Short mmCIF file of C-alpha atoms and ligand atoms in Angstrom, two decimals:
data_model
loop_
_atom_site.label_atom_id
_atom_site.label_comp_id
_atom_site.label_asym_id
_atom_site.label_seq_id
_atom_site.Cartn_x
_atom_site.Cartn_y
_atom_site.Cartn_z
CA MET A 19 -20.38 -19.85 27.90
CA ARG A 20 -18.27 -17.05 26.53
CA GLN A 21 -19.91 -14.65 28.94
CA ASN A 22 -18.91 -16.80 31.92
CA HIS A 23 -15.39 -17.12 30.71
CA GLN A 24 -15.10 -13.35 30.37
CA LEU A 25 -16.53 -12.81 33.81
CA ALA A 26 -14.02 -15.20 35.32
CA LEU A 27 -11.26 -13.31 33.60
CA VAL A 28 -12.48 -10.03 34.92
CA GLU A 29 -12.73 -11.36 38.42
CA THR A 30 -9.14 -12.51 38.52
CA ASN A 31 -8.15 -8.99 37.49
CA GLY A 32 -10.18 -7.54 40.32
CA GLY A 33 -13.87 -7.21 39.50
CA GLY A 34 -14.40 -3.89 41.26
CA ALA A 35 -11.86 -1.95 39.23
CA SER A 36 -13.09 -3.42 35.94
CA SER A 37 -16.72 -2.65 36.48
CA ALA A 38 -15.74 0.89 37.42
CA MET A 39 -13.85 1.15 34.15
CA ARG A 40 -16.79 -0.28 32.24
CA ASP A 41 -19.00 2.44 33.69
CA GLU A 42 -16.47 5.09 32.70
CA ILE A 43 -16.31 3.69 29.18
CA ALA A 44 -20.09 3.61 28.97
CA ALA A 45 -20.21 7.28 29.92
CA ILE A 46 -17.74 8.15 27.14
CA PHE A 47 -19.79 6.13 24.65
CA GLU A 48 -22.90 8.00 25.67
CA GLN A 49 -21.16 11.30 25.10
CA VAL A 50 -20.07 10.31 21.58
CA LEU A 51 -23.28 8.57 20.56
CA GLY A 52 -25.63 10.95 22.33
CA ARG A 53 -27.76 8.09 23.69
CA PRO A 54 -27.60 5.69 26.62
CA VAL A 55 -25.82 2.38 26.08
CA SER A 56 -25.61 -0.75 28.13
CA LEU A 57 -22.27 -2.50 27.89
CA SER A 58 -21.03 -5.95 28.72
CA ASP A 59 -17.49 -7.18 28.24
CA ASP A 60 -18.65 -8.92 25.09
CA THR A 61 -20.22 -5.88 23.48
CA ASN A 62 -18.76 -5.48 19.99
CA ILE A 63 -17.97 -1.80 19.62
CA VAL A 64 -18.61 -1.51 15.88
CA GLU A 65 -21.33 -4.10 15.32
CA ASP A 66 -23.37 -3.88 18.51
CA LEU A 67 -23.21 -0.10 18.88
CA GLY A 68 -23.48 0.72 15.19
CA MET A 69 -20.46 3.03 15.18
CA ASP A 70 -18.93 4.19 11.92
CA SER A 71 -15.21 4.82 11.54
CA LEU A 72 -15.55 8.48 12.52
CA GLY A 73 -17.55 7.54 15.59
CA VAL A 74 -14.90 5.02 16.57
CA MET A 75 -12.20 7.65 16.17
CA ASN A 76 -14.05 10.20 18.30
CA PHE A 77 -14.77 7.53 20.87
CA VAL A 78 -11.13 6.39 21.01
CA MET A 79 -10.03 10.00 21.42
CA GLY A 80 -12.51 10.41 24.26
CA ILE A 81 -11.05 7.33 25.96
CA GLU A 82 -7.54 8.67 25.42
CA ASP A 83 -8.43 12.00 27.00
CA PHE A 84 -10.13 10.41 29.97
CA TYR A 85 -7.32 7.99 30.82
CA ASP A 86 -4.57 10.39 29.68
CA LEU A 87 -2.92 7.97 27.26
CA SER A 88 -2.62 7.40 23.51
CA ILE A 89 -3.67 4.09 21.97
CA PRO A 90 -1.42 3.40 18.96
CA LEU A 91 -3.28 2.70 15.70
CA ASP A 92 -2.18 -0.93 15.44
CA ARG A 93 -3.56 -1.50 18.92
CA VAL A 94 -6.83 0.27 18.02
CA ALA A 95 -7.18 -2.12 15.09
CA GLN A 96 -7.08 -5.11 17.44
CA ILE A 97 -9.88 -3.84 19.65
CA GLN A 98 -13.26 -5.39 18.92
CA THR A 99 -15.02 -5.79 22.23
CA VAL A 100 -15.32 -3.73 25.37
CA ALA A 101 -13.10 -6.31 27.11
CA ASP A 102 -10.41 -5.77 24.44
CA LEU A 103 -10.62 -2.05 25.04
CA MET A 104 -10.35 -2.40 28.82
CA ARG A 105 -7.31 -4.64 28.41
CA ALA A 106 -5.65 -2.12 26.09
CA VAL A 107 -6.26 0.70 28.55
CA GLU A 108 -4.94 -1.41 31.44
CA ASP A 109 -1.81 -2.37 29.50
CA LEU A 110 -1.09 1.19 28.46
CA LYS A 111 -1.77 2.56 31.93
CA SER A 112 0.64 0.09 33.50
CA GLY A 113 3.20 0.87 30.79
CA LYS A 114 3.25 -2.75 29.69
CA ALA A 115 4.88 -3.29 26.31
CA VAL A 116 2.25 -4.30 23.77
CA MET B 5 -19.69 -15.03 -3.25
CA THR B 6 -16.24 -14.29 -4.52
CA ILE B 7 -12.98 -13.47 -2.81
CA LEU B 8 -14.03 -9.82 -3.04
CA ALA B 9 -17.31 -10.34 -1.19
CA LYS B 10 -15.66 -8.88 1.94
CA HIS B 11 -16.06 -5.45 0.34
CA ALA B 12 -19.82 -5.75 -0.02
CA ALA B 13 -20.38 -2.63 2.10
CA TYR B 14 -18.55 -0.55 -0.51
CA ARG B 15 -20.61 -2.17 -3.26
CA HIS B 16 -23.81 -1.14 -1.48
CA ALA B 17 -22.64 2.43 -1.03
CA TYR B 18 -21.63 2.61 -4.69
CA ASP B 19 -24.92 1.08 -5.83
CA ALA B 20 -26.78 3.73 -3.85
CA LEU B 21 -25.01 6.39 -5.92
CA LEU B 22 -25.70 4.57 -9.18
CA ALA B 23 -29.37 4.50 -8.20
CA HIS B 24 -29.34 8.31 -8.47
CA GLY B 25 -27.87 7.99 -11.95
CA VAL B 26 -24.56 9.18 -10.56
CA ASP B 27 -21.28 7.44 -11.32
CA PRO B 28 -18.46 9.69 -10.12
CA LEU B 29 -15.87 6.97 -10.60
CA ASN B 30 -16.57 6.60 -14.31
CA VAL B 31 -16.51 10.07 -15.77
CA LYS B 32 -15.24 9.56 -19.32
CA PHE B 33 -13.95 12.60 -21.15
CA ASP B 34 -14.36 12.54 -24.94
CA ALA B 35 -11.49 15.03 -25.07
CA VAL B 36 -9.47 17.30 -22.84
CA LEU B 37 -9.04 20.65 -24.58
CA SER B 38 -7.04 22.74 -22.12
CA PRO B 39 -6.28 22.94 -18.39
CA THR B 40 -9.79 24.30 -17.87
CA GLU B 41 -11.96 22.67 -20.54
CA GLY B 42 -12.92 19.18 -21.60
CA VAL B 43 -15.66 17.52 -23.61
CA LEU B 44 -18.09 15.26 -21.76
CA ASN B 45 -20.96 13.52 -23.51
CA GLY B 46 -20.43 15.83 -26.46
CA GLN B 47 -20.69 18.93 -24.27
CA THR B 48 -17.88 21.41 -23.63
CA THR B 49 -17.37 21.38 -19.88
CA ILE B 50 -15.50 23.66 -17.47
CA LEU B 51 -12.98 21.68 -15.45
CA LEU B 52 -13.13 22.90 -11.86
CA GLY B 53 -11.89 19.85 -10.01
CA THR B 54 -8.53 18.76 -11.38
CA ASN B 55 -5.88 20.19 -8.99
CA ASN B 56 -4.27 21.83 -12.03
CA TYR B 57 -3.40 24.84 -9.90
CA LEU B 58 -1.06 26.67 -12.24
CA GLY B 59 -2.66 25.37 -15.44
CA LEU B 60 0.66 24.09 -16.78
CA THR B 61 -0.54 20.83 -18.37
CA PHE B 62 -0.75 22.49 -21.80
CA ASP B 63 2.14 24.89 -21.31
CA HIS B 64 4.00 25.22 -24.60
CA ASP B 65 7.49 25.06 -23.11
CA CYS B 66 6.66 22.09 -20.88
CA ILE B 67 5.29 20.15 -23.85
CA GLU B 68 8.28 21.00 -26.04
CA LYS B 69 10.73 19.87 -23.36
CA ALA B 70 8.82 16.62 -22.87
CA VAL B 71 8.80 15.92 -26.61
CA GLU B 72 12.48 16.74 -26.96
CA ALA B 73 13.50 14.50 -24.04
CA THR B 74 11.30 11.66 -25.28
CA ARG B 75 12.83 11.85 -28.76
CA SER B 76 16.38 11.91 -27.48
CA GLN B 77 16.12 9.56 -24.46
CA GLY B 78 13.14 7.34 -25.15
CA THR B 79 9.73 6.79 -23.62
CA GLY B 80 10.77 5.14 -20.38
CA THR B 81 13.60 4.06 -18.10
CA THR B 82 12.30 0.47 -17.88
CA GLY B 83 13.40 0.13 -14.28
CA SER B 84 14.44 1.74 -11.04
CA ARG B 85 17.44 3.99 -10.64
CA VAL B 86 19.03 1.33 -8.45
CA ALA B 87 18.96 -1.15 -11.31
CA ASN B 88 18.96 0.96 -14.48
CA GLY B 89 20.84 4.00 -13.35
CA THR B 90 20.14 7.69 -12.97
CA TYR B 91 19.51 9.72 -16.12
CA GLY B 92 20.82 13.25 -16.38
CA GLY B 93 17.29 14.57 -15.97
CA HIS B 94 16.70 12.85 -12.63
CA ALA B 95 19.83 14.45 -11.14
CA GLN B 96 19.00 17.82 -12.72
CA LEU B 97 15.47 17.81 -11.33
CA GLU B 98 16.75 16.89 -7.85
CA ALA B 99 19.29 19.69 -7.98
CA GLU B 100 16.67 22.23 -9.06
CA ILE B 101 14.13 21.20 -6.41
CA ALA B 102 16.79 21.37 -3.70
CA ASP B 103 17.79 24.81 -4.96
CA PHE B 104 14.17 25.99 -5.06
CA TYR B 105 13.69 25.04 -1.41
CA GLY B 106 17.18 26.17 -0.39
CA ARG B 107 17.90 22.67 0.92
CA LYS B 108 20.96 20.51 0.64
CA GLN B 109 19.23 17.39 -0.62
CA ALA B 110 16.30 16.30 -2.75
CA MET B 111 15.00 12.94 -3.81
CA VAL B 112 12.52 12.22 -6.60
CA PHE B 113 9.92 9.45 -6.42
CA SER B 114 7.63 8.04 -9.09
CA THR B 115 4.52 9.49 -7.41
CA GLY B 116 3.71 11.61 -4.38
CA TYR B 117 1.93 8.60 -2.93
CA GLN B 118 5.18 6.63 -3.11
CA ALA B 119 7.14 9.55 -1.66
CA ASN B 120 5.01 9.35 1.47
CA LEU B 121 5.20 5.55 1.60
CA GLY B 122 8.97 5.67 1.25
CA VAL B 123 9.81 8.59 3.49
CA LEU B 124 7.46 7.74 6.35
CA SER B 125 8.43 4.07 6.43
CA SER B 126 12.15 4.93 6.40
CA LEU B 127 12.44 7.92 8.74
CA VAL B 128 10.86 6.10 11.65
CA GLY B 129 11.08 2.43 12.57
CA ARG B 130 10.48 0.06 15.45
CA GLY B 131 10.54 1.90 18.76
CA ASP B 132 9.92 5.30 17.14
CA HIS B 133 6.74 7.35 17.32
CA LEU B 134 4.89 8.66 14.28
CA MET B 135 2.40 11.44 15.07
CA LEU B 136 -0.26 11.84 12.36
CA ASP B 137 -2.98 14.45 11.96
CA ALA B 138 -6.31 12.57 12.03
CA ASP B 139 -7.30 13.99 8.61
CA SER B 140 -4.11 12.86 6.87
CA HIS B 141 -4.16 11.82 3.22
CA ALA B 142 -4.38 8.08 2.45
CA SER B 143 -0.74 8.02 1.34
CA ILE B 144 0.33 9.16 4.81
CA TYR B 145 -1.77 6.54 6.55
CA ASP B 146 -0.50 3.88 4.15
CA GLY B 147 3.10 5.00 4.68
CA SER B 148 2.57 4.69 8.42
CA ARG B 149 1.51 1.08 7.95
CA LEU B 150 4.46 0.18 5.77
CA GLY B 151 6.93 0.98 8.55
CA MET B 152 7.26 -0.43 12.05
CA ALA B 153 6.90 2.74 14.12
CA GLU B 154 4.14 3.18 16.68
CA VAL B 155 1.48 5.38 15.07
CA ILE B 156 -0.41 7.92 17.15
CA ARG B 157 -3.15 10.08 15.72
CA PHE B 158 -3.86 13.59 17.00
CA ARG B 159 -6.93 15.76 16.48
CA HIS B 160 -6.98 17.57 13.14
CA ASN B 161 -5.05 20.86 13.14
CA ASN B 162 -4.82 20.76 16.93
CA PRO B 163 -1.30 21.55 18.23
CA ASP B 164 -2.46 21.30 21.87
CA ASP B 165 -3.68 17.75 21.33
CA LEU B 166 -0.38 16.90 19.63
CA TYR B 167 1.56 18.44 22.51
CA LYS B 168 -0.41 16.46 25.05
CA ARG B 169 0.34 13.23 23.21
CA LEU B 170 4.04 14.00 22.91
CA ARG B 171 4.16 14.80 26.62
CA ARG B 172 2.73 11.37 27.35
CA LEU B 173 5.71 9.85 25.56
CA GLU B 174 8.19 11.68 27.78
CA GLY B 175 10.96 9.43 29.01
CA MET B 176 10.28 6.79 26.36
CA PRO B 177 13.10 6.05 23.92
CA GLY B 178 12.76 6.51 20.15
CA ASP B 179 12.47 9.36 17.66
CA ARG B 180 9.27 11.34 17.22
CA LEU B 181 8.12 12.45 13.77
CA ILE B 182 5.18 14.84 13.34
CA VAL B 183 3.41 14.77 9.96
CA VAL B 184 1.04 17.50 8.76
CA GLU B 185 -0.14 18.82 5.39
CA GLY B 186 0.13 22.32 3.95
CA ILE B 187 -3.38 22.54 2.53
CA TYR B 188 -5.75 19.68 3.35
CA SER B 189 -7.10 18.19 0.15
CA MET B 190 -10.76 17.92 1.09
CA LEU B 191 -11.68 21.16 2.90
CA GLY B 192 -8.83 23.38 1.72
CA ASP B 193 -7.88 24.33 5.27
CA THR B 194 -4.23 24.97 6.16
CA ALA B 195 -2.29 23.61 9.13
CA PRO B 196 -1.48 26.03 12.00
CA LEU B 197 2.17 25.48 11.20
CA LYS B 198 3.68 28.11 13.50
CA GLU B 199 2.05 26.42 16.46
CA PHE B 200 3.08 22.95 15.28
CA ALA B 201 6.65 24.19 14.86
CA HIS B 202 6.53 25.45 18.44
CA VAL B 203 5.41 22.03 19.68
CA LYS B 204 8.16 20.40 17.66
CA ARG B 205 10.83 22.62 19.22
CA GLU B 206 9.46 22.15 22.71
CA THR B 207 9.40 18.36 22.47
CA GLY B 208 12.47 17.63 20.34
CA ALA B 209 10.42 15.98 17.61
CA TYR B 210 11.08 16.09 13.86
CA LEU B 211 8.56 17.81 11.60
CA LEU B 212 7.51 16.73 8.09
CA VAL B 213 5.11 18.79 5.97
CA ASP B 214 3.35 17.36 2.90
CA GLU B 215 3.01 20.38 0.61
CA ALA B 216 1.18 18.42 -2.14
CA HIS B 217 -1.54 21.06 -2.54
CA SER B 218 0.48 24.10 -1.45
CA LEU B 219 3.57 23.91 -3.69
CA GLY B 220 3.28 26.76 -6.17
CA VAL B 221 0.18 27.94 -4.32
CA LEU B 222 1.26 29.41 -0.96
CA GLY B 223 4.27 31.46 0.11
CA GLU B 224 6.05 34.48 -1.29
CA THR B 225 7.92 32.36 -3.85
CA GLY B 226 5.52 29.40 -3.98
CA ARG B 227 7.41 27.08 -1.67
CA GLY B 228 4.25 26.37 0.28
CA LEU B 229 2.80 26.76 3.75
CA ALA B 230 6.16 26.52 5.56
CA GLU B 231 7.30 29.58 3.61
CA GLN B 232 4.04 31.44 4.16
CA ALA B 233 4.11 30.73 7.89
CA GLY B 234 7.78 31.68 8.13
CA VAL B 235 8.84 28.41 9.75
CA GLU B 236 10.94 26.72 7.06
CA GLU B 237 13.83 26.42 9.55
CA ASP B 238 11.70 24.20 11.75
CA VAL B 239 10.56 21.88 8.99
CA ASP B 240 12.97 18.96 8.73
CA PHE B 241 11.41 17.29 5.70
CA ILE B 242 9.12 18.52 2.96
CA VAL B 243 7.27 16.06 0.76
CA GLY B 244 5.37 17.05 -2.35
CA THR B 245 4.06 16.02 -5.72
CA PHE B 246 4.52 17.03 -9.36
CA SER B 247 0.99 15.90 -10.16
CA LYS B 248 -0.80 19.09 -9.17
CA SER B 249 0.79 22.53 -9.65
CA LEU B 250 3.57 21.15 -11.87
CA GLY B 251 1.12 19.39 -14.18
CA SER B 252 2.94 16.07 -14.57
CA VAL B 253 3.42 13.09 -12.26
CA GLY B 254 5.93 12.20 -9.55
CA GLY B 255 6.84 13.02 -5.97
CA PHE B 256 9.76 14.37 -4.00
CA CYS B 257 11.28 14.94 -0.59
CA VAL B 258 13.75 17.69 0.37
CA SER B 259 15.81 18.09 3.54
CA ASP B 260 19.05 19.36 5.04
CA ASN B 261 19.55 16.13 6.95
CA PRO B 262 23.22 15.12 6.53
CA ASP B 263 22.30 11.43 6.25
CA PHE B 264 19.60 12.01 3.66
CA ASP B 265 21.46 9.94 1.04
CA LEU B 266 20.77 6.85 3.15
CA LEU B 267 17.15 7.05 2.02
CA LYS B 268 18.25 6.05 -1.48
CA ILE B 269 19.47 2.69 -0.20
CA VAL B 270 16.79 1.87 2.37
CA CYS B 271 13.63 3.28 0.89
CA ARG B 272 11.77 0.44 -0.77
CA PRO B 273 9.13 2.52 -2.62
CA TYR B 274 12.10 4.30 -4.22
CA MET B 275 14.23 1.23 -4.94
CA PHE B 276 11.68 -1.25 -6.21
CA THR B 277 9.70 0.68 -8.79
CA ALA B 278 10.59 2.20 -12.16
CA SER B 279 11.92 5.75 -12.17
CA LEU B 280 10.10 8.53 -13.98
CA PRO B 281 10.47 8.62 -17.79
CA PRO B 282 12.59 11.36 -19.43
CA GLY B 283 9.60 13.20 -20.86
CA VAL B 284 7.95 13.55 -17.46
CA ILE B 285 11.21 14.68 -15.85
CA ALA B 286 11.81 17.25 -18.58
CA SER B 287 8.34 18.81 -18.39
CA THR B 288 8.58 18.89 -14.58
CA ILE B 289 11.91 20.74 -14.68
CA GLN B 290 10.38 23.27 -17.07
CA ALA B 291 7.22 23.64 -14.97
CA LEU B 292 9.32 24.32 -11.86
CA ARG B 293 11.28 26.98 -13.77
CA THR B 294 8.01 28.55 -14.92
CA LEU B 295 6.62 28.46 -11.38
CA ARG B 296 9.72 30.33 -10.17
CA ALA B 297 9.80 32.82 -13.03
CA GLU B 298 6.11 33.71 -13.07
CA PRO B 299 4.64 34.71 -9.71
CA ARG B 300 1.76 36.07 -11.79
CA LEU B 301 0.40 32.51 -12.00
CA ARG B 302 0.05 32.39 -8.22
CA HIS B 303 -1.68 35.76 -8.15
CA ASP B 304 -4.15 34.73 -10.87
CA LEU B 305 -4.79 31.52 -8.96
CA MET B 306 -5.58 33.35 -5.73
CA ARG B 307 -7.74 35.91 -7.56
CA ASN B 308 -9.81 33.06 -8.99
CA ALA B 309 -9.91 31.18 -5.69
CA THR B 310 -11.14 34.21 -3.78
CA ARG B 311 -13.73 35.04 -6.44
CA LEU B 312 -15.15 31.52 -6.35
CA TYR B 313 -15.03 31.24 -2.56
CA ASP B 314 -16.65 34.63 -2.01
CA GLY B 315 -19.26 34.01 -4.70
CA LEU B 316 -20.36 30.69 -3.24
CA GLY B 317 -20.37 32.14 0.27
CA ALA B 318 -22.55 35.06 -0.86
CA MET B 319 -25.12 32.60 -2.23
CA GLY B 320 -25.30 30.98 1.18
CA PHE B 321 -23.39 27.82 0.40
CA GLN B 322 -21.42 26.44 3.31
CA THR B 323 -17.74 26.55 2.35
CA GLY B 324 -14.48 25.73 4.15
CA PRO B 325 -12.73 27.98 6.67
CA GLU B 326 -10.51 29.96 4.26
CA ALA B 327 -10.29 31.02 0.62
CA ASN B 328 -7.84 28.66 -1.05
CA PRO B 329 -7.67 27.01 -4.47
CA ILE B 330 -9.52 24.07 -2.92
CA VAL B 331 -13.08 25.13 -2.20
CA ALA B 332 -15.37 22.61 -0.52
CA VAL B 333 -19.13 23.07 -0.38
CA THR B 334 -20.76 21.04 2.37
CA MET B 335 -24.00 19.31 1.36
CA PRO B 336 -26.69 18.32 3.85
CA ASN B 337 -26.47 14.65 2.88
CA GLN B 338 -25.06 12.22 0.37
CA GLU B 339 -28.18 12.11 -1.85
CA MET B 340 -28.24 15.88 -2.22
CA ALA B 341 -24.50 15.88 -2.94
CA ALA B 342 -24.90 13.21 -5.62
CA VAL B 343 -27.84 14.87 -7.35
CA PHE B 344 -26.23 18.31 -7.15
CA TRP B 345 -23.03 16.93 -8.64
CA LYS B 346 -24.90 15.25 -11.47
CA MET B 347 -26.85 18.41 -12.32
CA LEU B 348 -23.64 20.47 -12.35
CA LEU B 349 -22.13 17.98 -14.75
CA GLU B 350 -25.18 18.11 -17.01
CA SER B 351 -24.88 21.89 -16.99
CA GLY B 352 -21.27 21.73 -18.16
CA LEU B 353 -19.37 21.99 -14.88
CA TYR B 354 -17.02 19.25 -13.71
CA ILE B 355 -16.09 19.13 -10.01
CA ASN B 356 -15.39 16.34 -7.50
CA LEU B 357 -18.04 14.53 -5.49
CA ALA B 358 -16.45 13.66 -2.14
CA ILE B 359 -18.38 11.38 0.17
CA PRO B 360 -17.56 9.33 3.28
CA PRO B 361 -15.30 7.53 4.02
CA ALA B 362 -13.01 9.76 1.91
CA THR B 363 -14.06 12.92 3.75
CA PRO B 364 -13.30 14.20 7.25
CA THR B 365 -16.18 14.42 9.75
CA ASN B 366 -18.27 12.18 7.45
CA ALA B 367 -19.47 15.20 5.47
CA SER B 368 -20.65 14.94 1.87
CA LEU B 369 -18.83 17.58 -0.12
CA LEU B 370 -18.75 19.16 -3.52
CA ARG B 371 -15.04 19.74 -3.93
CA LEU B 372 -13.81 22.37 -6.37
CA SER B 373 -10.23 23.20 -7.30
CA VAL B 374 -9.33 26.38 -9.08
CA SER B 375 -6.61 26.99 -11.67
CA ALA B 376 -4.61 30.09 -12.57
CA ALA B 377 -5.70 29.26 -16.10
CA HIS B 378 -9.40 29.83 -15.42
CA SER B 379 -10.65 33.09 -16.85
CA VAL B 380 -12.78 35.35 -14.70
CA GLN B 381 -15.62 34.52 -17.11
CA GLN B 382 -15.23 30.81 -16.41
CA ILE B 383 -15.36 31.38 -12.65
CA ASP B 384 -18.48 33.54 -13.08
CA ARG B 385 -20.07 30.93 -15.33
CA ALA B 386 -19.37 28.27 -12.68
CA LEU B 387 -21.03 30.48 -10.07
CA GLU B 388 -24.06 30.94 -12.33
CA ILE B 389 -24.36 27.19 -12.76
CA PHE B 390 -24.12 26.71 -8.99
CA ALA B 391 -26.83 29.30 -8.41
CA ASP B 392 -29.04 27.72 -11.05
CA VAL B 393 -28.72 24.18 -9.72
CA GLY B 394 -29.05 25.42 -6.14
CA ARG B 395 -32.30 27.15 -7.07
CA LYS B 396 -33.69 24.11 -8.91
CA LEU B 397 -33.00 21.90 -5.93
CA GLY B 398 -34.64 24.38 -3.57
CA PHE B 399 -31.30 24.61 -1.93
CA LEU B 400 -30.87 28.33 -1.50
CA SER B 401 -33.05 29.96 1.12
CA SER B 402 -35.38 32.61 -0.30
CA ASP B 403 -33.44 35.64 0.93
CA ARG B 404 -30.21 34.09 -0.26
CA ARG B 405 -31.75 33.58 -3.66
CA ARG B 406 -31.82 37.29 -4.30
CA ALA B 407 -28.12 37.47 -3.57
CA ALA B 408 -27.53 34.54 -5.90
CA GLY B 409 -29.55 36.22 -8.64
CA ALA B 410 -27.20 39.16 -8.44
CA VAL B 411 -24.19 37.07 -9.38
C1 LIG C 511 -1.77 15.41 0.70
C2 LIG C 511 -1.40 14.54 -0.46
N1 LIG C 511 -0.25 13.85 -0.42
C3 LIG C 511 0.11 13.06 -1.45
C4 LIG C 511 -0.68 12.92 -2.57
C5 LIG C 511 -0.26 11.95 -3.65
O1 LIG C 511 0.19 12.58 -4.78
P1 LIG C 511 0.39 11.82 -6.15
O2 LIG C 511 -0.79 12.10 -6.99
O3 LIG C 511 1.65 12.39 -6.72
O4 LIG C 511 0.56 10.35 -5.87
C6 LIG C 511 -1.86 13.65 -2.67
C7 LIG C 511 -2.67 13.60 -3.89
O5 LIG C 511 -3.66 13.04 -4.03
C8 LIG C 511 -2.25 14.46 -1.57
O6 LIG C 511 -3.42 15.12 -1.59
#
């Protein structure tokens, strides 16, 4: 059920753009982890991908470099899933107050 | 299941250490004999992991001043300076620290940890931007969480990464505060402060340096990395501690900021905790005078640091990037680090075992800190013990072993 709900959400945001971003994020993950990953919106970054805190930091910095933005620490702390991450990147890219 | 069950992951990590017969959090000294020697399990042990950089904890004058002040003013202040007033010693110490740094203002805190909590949470607030080095000390991270500023982390010792992040903030309102450390407490590396100062000037940010491990250690007169790098003009705030080179306890902040006195009425970790007792203040004042009067201490410290760093390097141990009083030896994994640490202890050498998550880059480290009070013989003895344990654990490669044997 949750999956469907997430998909609906993504679609209203424009599915094409989001899946492109998911592919970009997957590529950054693969760089940090050194292995292929398959991501869905629901993928939990720490639990499902087995990242430790250093891995998360390197990953977040990779995301920041790629999208040319900084994710403030309180915002990083709120990110659990790939969908959370995509929303944070979207918000910061559009300059939306968070 | 108790309320603390949420920390089970830490319990498991700790249990894994205990399984090796290693309990780094419960080292109980039978006695502490001097800045460089203690007794552990009945054995006289060299202390090479206590941040006692100038060896002043047993300094005769410091002890006498502490005793005198305790006799005349009592054991404690029983409250904060806001409630119970400022003693003569508090004002004297602030005046002498300000004078030492050539700054207009100084403020004393009950610990260095609280100095960072207080200063970081007060200098920046909602709508401001706090730029932290990724390898910052826990007190800096905790200070960043106590305030309301937006916290952005930049890559360790990387002024270009900092610059990039400040550029991204262009056009946004709010103050920017950059926070770096003089010497980083785990690896002993120093910040590229000249380059950070350049970024600060270019972007109109403020710069704060935590000189906890570099006060009395670096710089022509011991003022720290800002002095050594020749950029004191660019550093708006210096934070430090009395708990390392000055051999007591407490923290401070100095600045030329004309509104600095405001900190004393907005800074909660200053206002809502007891001030330092007279004895601590008195020994700290004396230690600072000794630091200023005896540059020899700094030279002895660096002689020992270089001897230890070079000696370990010659044996093939992987050390940090530069010879400083903090020397970190990188171990291949946590088990090796734990066993190595335990064998050093059994051989009469006390150092720090530093394992993730307390270490940068998830390394397992043997962390050593040198004192001016170590004799050359003690440093050489420590090197011998390292060589011996390294050999027993099959740690040193065969051609390195010959070099180690020569020590
Ligand atoms: C960089 C840094 N800042 C602050 C502190 C805190 O100092 P204190 O022991 O006075 O609380 C330490 C000491 O652990 C430190 O390493």
